[in-house]
Coordinates of N, CA and C in Angstrom, one line a residue:
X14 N 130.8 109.1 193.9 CA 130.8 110.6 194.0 C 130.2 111.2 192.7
X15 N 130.2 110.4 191.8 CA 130.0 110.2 190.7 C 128.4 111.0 190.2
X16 N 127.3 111.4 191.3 CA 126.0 111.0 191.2 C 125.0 112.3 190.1
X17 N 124.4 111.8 189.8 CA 123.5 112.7 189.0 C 122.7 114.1 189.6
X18 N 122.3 115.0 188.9 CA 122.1 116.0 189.5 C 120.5 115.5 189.8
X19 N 119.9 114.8 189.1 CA 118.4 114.0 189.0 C 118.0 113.2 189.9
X20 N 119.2 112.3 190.6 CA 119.6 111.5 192.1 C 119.7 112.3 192.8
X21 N 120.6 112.9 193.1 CA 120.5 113.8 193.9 C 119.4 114.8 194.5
X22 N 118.2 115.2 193.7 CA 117.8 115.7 193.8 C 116.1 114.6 194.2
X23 N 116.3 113.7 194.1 CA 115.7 112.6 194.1 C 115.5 112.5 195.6
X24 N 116.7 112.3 196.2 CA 117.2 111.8 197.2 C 116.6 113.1 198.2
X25 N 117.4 114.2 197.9 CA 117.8 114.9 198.9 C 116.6 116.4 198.8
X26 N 115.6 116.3 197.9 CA 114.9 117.4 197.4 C 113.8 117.4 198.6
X27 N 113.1 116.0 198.6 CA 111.6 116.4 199.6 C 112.5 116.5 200.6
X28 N 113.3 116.4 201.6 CA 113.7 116.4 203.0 C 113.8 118.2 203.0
X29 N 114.9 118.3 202.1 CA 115.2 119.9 202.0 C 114.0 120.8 202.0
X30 N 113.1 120.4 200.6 CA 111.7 121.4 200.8 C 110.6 121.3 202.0
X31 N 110.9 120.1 202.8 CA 110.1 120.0 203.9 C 110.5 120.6 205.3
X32 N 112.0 121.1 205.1 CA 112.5 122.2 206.0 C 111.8 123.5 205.9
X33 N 112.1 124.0 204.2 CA 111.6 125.2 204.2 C 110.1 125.4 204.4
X34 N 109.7 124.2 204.0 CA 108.1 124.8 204.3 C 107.4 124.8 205.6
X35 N 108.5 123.8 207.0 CA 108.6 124.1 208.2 C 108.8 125.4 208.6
X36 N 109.5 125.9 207.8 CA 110.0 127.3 208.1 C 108.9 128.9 208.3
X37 N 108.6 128.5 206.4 CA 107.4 128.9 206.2 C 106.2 129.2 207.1
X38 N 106.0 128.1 207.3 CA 104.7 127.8 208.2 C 104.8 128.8 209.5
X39 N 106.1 127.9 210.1 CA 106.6 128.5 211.5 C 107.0 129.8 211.3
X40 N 107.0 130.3 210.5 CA 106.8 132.3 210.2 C 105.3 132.6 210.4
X41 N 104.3 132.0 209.5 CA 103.2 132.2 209.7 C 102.3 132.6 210.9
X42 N 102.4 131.3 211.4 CA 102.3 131.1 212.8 C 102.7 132.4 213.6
X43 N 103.7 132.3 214.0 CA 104.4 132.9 214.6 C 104.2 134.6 214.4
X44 N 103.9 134.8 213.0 CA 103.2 136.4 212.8 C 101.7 136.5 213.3
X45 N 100.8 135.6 213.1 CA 99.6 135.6 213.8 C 99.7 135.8 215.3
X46 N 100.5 134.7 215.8 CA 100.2 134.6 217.1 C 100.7 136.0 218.0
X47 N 101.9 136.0 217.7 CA 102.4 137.6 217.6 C 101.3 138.7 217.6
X48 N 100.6 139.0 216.1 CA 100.1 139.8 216.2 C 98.7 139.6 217.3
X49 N 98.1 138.9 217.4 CA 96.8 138.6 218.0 C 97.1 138.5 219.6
X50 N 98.4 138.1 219.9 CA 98.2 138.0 221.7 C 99.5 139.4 222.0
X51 N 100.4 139.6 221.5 CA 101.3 140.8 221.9 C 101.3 141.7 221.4
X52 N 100.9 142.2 220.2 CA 100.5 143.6 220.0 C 99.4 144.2 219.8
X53 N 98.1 143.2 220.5 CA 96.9 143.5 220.3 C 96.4 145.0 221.4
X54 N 97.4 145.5 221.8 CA 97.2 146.7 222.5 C 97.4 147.5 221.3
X55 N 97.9 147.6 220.7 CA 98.5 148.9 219.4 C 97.5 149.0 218.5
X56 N 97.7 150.3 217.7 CA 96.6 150.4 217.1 C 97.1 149.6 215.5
X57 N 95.4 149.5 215.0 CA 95.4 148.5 213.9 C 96.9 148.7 212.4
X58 N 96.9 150.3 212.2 CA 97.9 149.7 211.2 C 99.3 150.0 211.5
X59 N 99.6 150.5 213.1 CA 100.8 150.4 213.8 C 101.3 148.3 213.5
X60 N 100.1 147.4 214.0 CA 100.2 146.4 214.1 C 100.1 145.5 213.0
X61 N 99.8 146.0 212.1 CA 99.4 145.1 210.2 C 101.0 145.6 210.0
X62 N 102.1 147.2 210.2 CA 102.7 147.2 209.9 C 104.0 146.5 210.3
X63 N 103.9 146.5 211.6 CA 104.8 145.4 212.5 C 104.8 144.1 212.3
X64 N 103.7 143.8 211.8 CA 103.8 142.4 211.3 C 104.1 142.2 210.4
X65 N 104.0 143.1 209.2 CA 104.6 142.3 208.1 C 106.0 142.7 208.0
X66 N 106.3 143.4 208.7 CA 108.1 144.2 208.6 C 108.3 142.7 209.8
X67 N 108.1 142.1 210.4 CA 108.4 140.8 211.1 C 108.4 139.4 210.6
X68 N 107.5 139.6 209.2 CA 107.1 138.7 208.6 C 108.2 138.5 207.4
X69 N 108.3 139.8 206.6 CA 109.5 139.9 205.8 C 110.8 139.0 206.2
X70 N 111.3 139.9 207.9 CA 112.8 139.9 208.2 C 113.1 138.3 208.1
X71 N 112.1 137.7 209.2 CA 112.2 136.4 208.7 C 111.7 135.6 207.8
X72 N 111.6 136.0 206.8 CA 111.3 135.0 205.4 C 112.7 135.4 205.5
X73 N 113.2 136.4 205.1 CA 114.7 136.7 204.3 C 115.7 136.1 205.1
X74 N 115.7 136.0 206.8 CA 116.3 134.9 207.2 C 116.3 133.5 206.9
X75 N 115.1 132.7 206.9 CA 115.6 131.6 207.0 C 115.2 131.9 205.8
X76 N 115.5 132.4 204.3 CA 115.5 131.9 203.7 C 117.2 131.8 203.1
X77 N 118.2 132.9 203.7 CA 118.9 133.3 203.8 C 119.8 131.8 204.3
X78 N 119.3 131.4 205.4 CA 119.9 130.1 206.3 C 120.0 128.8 205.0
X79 N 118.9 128.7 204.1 CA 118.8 127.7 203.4 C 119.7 128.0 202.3
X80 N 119.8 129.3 201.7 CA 120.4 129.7 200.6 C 122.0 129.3 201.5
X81 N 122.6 129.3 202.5 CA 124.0 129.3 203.1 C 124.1 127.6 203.2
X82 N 123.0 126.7 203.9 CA 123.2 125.6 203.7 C 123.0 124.7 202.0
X83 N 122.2 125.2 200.6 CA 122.8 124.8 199.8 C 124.6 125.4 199.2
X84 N 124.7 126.4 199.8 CA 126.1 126.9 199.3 C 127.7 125.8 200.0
X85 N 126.6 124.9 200.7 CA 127.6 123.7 201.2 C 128.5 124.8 202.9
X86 N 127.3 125.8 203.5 CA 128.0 126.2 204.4 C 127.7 125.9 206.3
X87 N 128.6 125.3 206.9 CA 128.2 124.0 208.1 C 127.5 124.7 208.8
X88 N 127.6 126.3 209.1 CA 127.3 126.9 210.3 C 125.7 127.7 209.9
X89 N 125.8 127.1 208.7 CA 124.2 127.9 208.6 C 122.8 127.0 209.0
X90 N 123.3 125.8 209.3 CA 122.5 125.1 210.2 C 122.1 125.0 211.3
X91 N 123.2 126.0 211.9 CA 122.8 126.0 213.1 C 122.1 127.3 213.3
X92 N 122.1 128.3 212.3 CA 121.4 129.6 212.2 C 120.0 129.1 212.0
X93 N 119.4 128.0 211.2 CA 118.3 127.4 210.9 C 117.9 126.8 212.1
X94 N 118.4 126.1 212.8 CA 118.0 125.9 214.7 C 117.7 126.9 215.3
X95 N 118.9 127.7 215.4 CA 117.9 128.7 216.3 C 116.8 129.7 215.8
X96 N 116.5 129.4 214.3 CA 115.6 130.1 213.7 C 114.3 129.3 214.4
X97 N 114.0 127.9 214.8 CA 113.1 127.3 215.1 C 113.2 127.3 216.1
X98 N 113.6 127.3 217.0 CA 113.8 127.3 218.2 C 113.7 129.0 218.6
X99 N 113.7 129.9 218.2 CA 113.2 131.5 218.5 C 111.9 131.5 217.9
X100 N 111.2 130.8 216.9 CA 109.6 130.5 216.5 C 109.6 129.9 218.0
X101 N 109.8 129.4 218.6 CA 109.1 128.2 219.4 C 109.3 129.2 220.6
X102 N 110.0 129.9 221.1 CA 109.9 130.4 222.3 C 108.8 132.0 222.2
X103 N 109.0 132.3 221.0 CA 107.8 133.5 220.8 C 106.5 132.7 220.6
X104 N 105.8 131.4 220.2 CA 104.9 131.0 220.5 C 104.4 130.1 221.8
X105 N 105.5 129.8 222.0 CA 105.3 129.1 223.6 C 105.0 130.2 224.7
X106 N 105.0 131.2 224.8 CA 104.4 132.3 225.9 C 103.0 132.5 225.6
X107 N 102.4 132.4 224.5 CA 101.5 133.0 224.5 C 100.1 131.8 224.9
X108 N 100.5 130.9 225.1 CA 99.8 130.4 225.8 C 98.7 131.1 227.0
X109 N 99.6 132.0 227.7 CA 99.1 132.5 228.6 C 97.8 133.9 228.4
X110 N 97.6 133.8 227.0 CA 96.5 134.8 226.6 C 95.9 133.7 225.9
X111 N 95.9 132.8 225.6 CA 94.4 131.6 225.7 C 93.9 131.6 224.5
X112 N 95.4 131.5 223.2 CA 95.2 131.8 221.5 C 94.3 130.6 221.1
X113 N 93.7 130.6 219.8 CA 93.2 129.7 219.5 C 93.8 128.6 219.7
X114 N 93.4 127.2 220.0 CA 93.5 126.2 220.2 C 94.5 125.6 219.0
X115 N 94.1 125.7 217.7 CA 94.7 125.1 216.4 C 95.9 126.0 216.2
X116 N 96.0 127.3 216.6 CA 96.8 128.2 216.0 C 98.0 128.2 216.8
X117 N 97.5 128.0 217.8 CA 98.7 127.9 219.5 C 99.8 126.2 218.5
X118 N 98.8 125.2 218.7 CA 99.2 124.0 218.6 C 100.0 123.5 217.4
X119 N 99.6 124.4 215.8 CA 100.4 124.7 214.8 C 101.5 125.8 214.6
X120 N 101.4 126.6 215.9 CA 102.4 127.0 216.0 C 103.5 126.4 216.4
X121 N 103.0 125.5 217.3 CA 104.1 124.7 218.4 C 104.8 123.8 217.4
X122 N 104.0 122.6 216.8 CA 104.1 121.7 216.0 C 105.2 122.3 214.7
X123 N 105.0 123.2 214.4 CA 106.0 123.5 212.8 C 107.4 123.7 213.0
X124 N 107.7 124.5 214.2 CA 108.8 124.5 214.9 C 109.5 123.5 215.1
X125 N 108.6 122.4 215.7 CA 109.2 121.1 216.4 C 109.6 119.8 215.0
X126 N 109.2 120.0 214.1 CA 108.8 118.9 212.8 C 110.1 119.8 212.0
X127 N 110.4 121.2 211.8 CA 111.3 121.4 211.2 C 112.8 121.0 211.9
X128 N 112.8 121.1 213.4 CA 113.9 120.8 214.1 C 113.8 119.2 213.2
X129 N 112.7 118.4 213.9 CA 113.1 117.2 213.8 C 113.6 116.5 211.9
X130 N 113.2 117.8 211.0 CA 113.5 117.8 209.6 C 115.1 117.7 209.8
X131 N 115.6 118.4 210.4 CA 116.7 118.9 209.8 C 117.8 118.2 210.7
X132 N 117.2 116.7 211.9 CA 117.8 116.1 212.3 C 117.7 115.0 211.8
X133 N 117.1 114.6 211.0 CA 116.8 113.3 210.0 C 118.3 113.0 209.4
X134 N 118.5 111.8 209.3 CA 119.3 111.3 208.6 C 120.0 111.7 207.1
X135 N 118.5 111.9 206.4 CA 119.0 112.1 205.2 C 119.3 113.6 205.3
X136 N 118.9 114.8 206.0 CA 119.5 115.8 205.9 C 120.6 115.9 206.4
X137 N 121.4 114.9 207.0 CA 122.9 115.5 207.6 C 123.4 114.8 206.1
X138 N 123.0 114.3 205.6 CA 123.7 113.2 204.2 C 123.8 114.2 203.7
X139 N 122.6 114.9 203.1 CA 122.7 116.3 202.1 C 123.5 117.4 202.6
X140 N 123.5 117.6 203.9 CA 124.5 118.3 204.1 C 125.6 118.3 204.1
X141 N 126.2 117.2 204.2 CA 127.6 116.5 204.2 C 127.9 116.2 202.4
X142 N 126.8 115.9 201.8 CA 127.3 116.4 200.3 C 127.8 117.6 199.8
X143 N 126.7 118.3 200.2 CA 126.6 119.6 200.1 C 128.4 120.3 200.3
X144 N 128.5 120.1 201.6 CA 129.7 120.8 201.9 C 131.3 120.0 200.9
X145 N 130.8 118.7 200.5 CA 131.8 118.2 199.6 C 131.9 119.0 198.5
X146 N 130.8 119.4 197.5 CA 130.6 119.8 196.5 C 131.3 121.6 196.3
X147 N 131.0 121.8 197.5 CA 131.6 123.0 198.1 C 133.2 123.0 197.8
X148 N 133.7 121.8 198.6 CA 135.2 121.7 198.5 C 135.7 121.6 197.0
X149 N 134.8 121.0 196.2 CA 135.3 120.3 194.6 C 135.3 121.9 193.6
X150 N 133.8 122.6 194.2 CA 134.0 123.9 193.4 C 135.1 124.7 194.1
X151 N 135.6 124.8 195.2 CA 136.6 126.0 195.6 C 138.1 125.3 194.9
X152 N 137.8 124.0 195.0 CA 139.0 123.3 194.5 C 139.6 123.7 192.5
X153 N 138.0 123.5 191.9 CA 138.4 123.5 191.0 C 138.4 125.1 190.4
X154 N 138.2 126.2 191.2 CA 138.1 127.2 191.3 C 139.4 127.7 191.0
X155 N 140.5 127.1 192.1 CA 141.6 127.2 192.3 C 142.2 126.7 190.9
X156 N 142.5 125.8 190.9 CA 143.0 124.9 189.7 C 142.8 125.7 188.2
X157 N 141.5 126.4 188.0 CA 141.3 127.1 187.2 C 142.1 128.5 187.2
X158 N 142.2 129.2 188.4 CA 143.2 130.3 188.0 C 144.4 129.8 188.5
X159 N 144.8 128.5 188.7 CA 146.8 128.2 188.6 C 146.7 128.4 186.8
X160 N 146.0 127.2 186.1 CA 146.0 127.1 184.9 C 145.8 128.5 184.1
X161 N 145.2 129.7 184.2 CA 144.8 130.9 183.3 C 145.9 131.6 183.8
X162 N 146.7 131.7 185.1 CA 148.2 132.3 185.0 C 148.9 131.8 184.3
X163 N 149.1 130.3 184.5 CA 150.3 130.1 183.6 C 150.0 130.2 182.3
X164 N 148.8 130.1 181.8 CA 148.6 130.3 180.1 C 148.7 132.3 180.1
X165 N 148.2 133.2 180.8 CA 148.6 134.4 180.4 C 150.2 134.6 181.0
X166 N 150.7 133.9 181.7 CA 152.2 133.6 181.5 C 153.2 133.5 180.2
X167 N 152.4 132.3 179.8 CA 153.1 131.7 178.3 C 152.7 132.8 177.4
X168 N 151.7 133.7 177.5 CA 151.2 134.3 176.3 C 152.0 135.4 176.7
X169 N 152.7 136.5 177.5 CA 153.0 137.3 178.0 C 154.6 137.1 177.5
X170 N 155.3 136.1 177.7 CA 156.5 135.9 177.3 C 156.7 135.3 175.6
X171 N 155.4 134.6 174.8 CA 155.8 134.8 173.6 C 155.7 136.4 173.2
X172 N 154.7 137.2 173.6 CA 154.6 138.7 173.3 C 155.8 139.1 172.9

């Protein structure tokens, strides 16, 4: 339990940044395809604006999802699922307006590679750290104000 911050980060750093940059991507995507097959009826800076007020919300989500799973928190993983899995269903329709070939297929693809990121082995490992490290700081969190009452205890009654 013992392990370095330098191991750890060894270990558990490319898997983690290869989520987010699944993520990344699959926003990308996902804003193109968006803009180019469903709001290509609207006019141009109705649609530059839509998109990037689309593009923002979800950066700050899943970036939001990752900041919750380093905080050692279980349920924000599954907010990171359905973050790929809602990429995947807004680029899977548009199939039917006949998107670029590479753009449709990288859309598909980032979605599916982040799911499969974050079912990898080593990410349940980091997250099962993760949420231990969690326990050790609320633990010693605790421990730290039993100790600072009873010392402004003792200092209160020598007064």
């Amino acid at each position: 339990m013992t392990e370095s911050v330098a191991s750890f980060l060894g270990r558990y750093f490319p898997v983690f940044m290869g989520t987010i940059f699944m993520a990344i991507l699959s926003t990308a995507m996902v804003t193109v395809l968006v803009d180019e097959n469903y709001l290509r009826g609207l006019d141009q800076p109705l649609r530059t604006e839509l998109s990037g007020w689309g593009l923002l919300s979800l950066t700050a989500f899943f970036g939001l999802c990752n900041f919750m799973i380093v905080r050692g928190r279980r349920w924000a993983t599954g907010l990171l699922v359905g973050y790929f899995a809602f990429c995947l269903m807004l680029v899977l329709p548009t199939i039917q307006y006949r998107p670029h070939t590479v753009a449709f297929s990288l859309g598909v693809a980032f979605p599916l590679l982040g799911l499969l990121l974050l079912n990898t082995e080593r990410h349940r490992e980091m997250r099962r750290k993760l949420i231990e490290i969690r326990i050790q700081r609320n633990t010693a969190k605790a421990n730290y104000k039993i100790h600072r009452n009873k010392a402004g205890a003792s200092r209160a009654r020598e007064a």
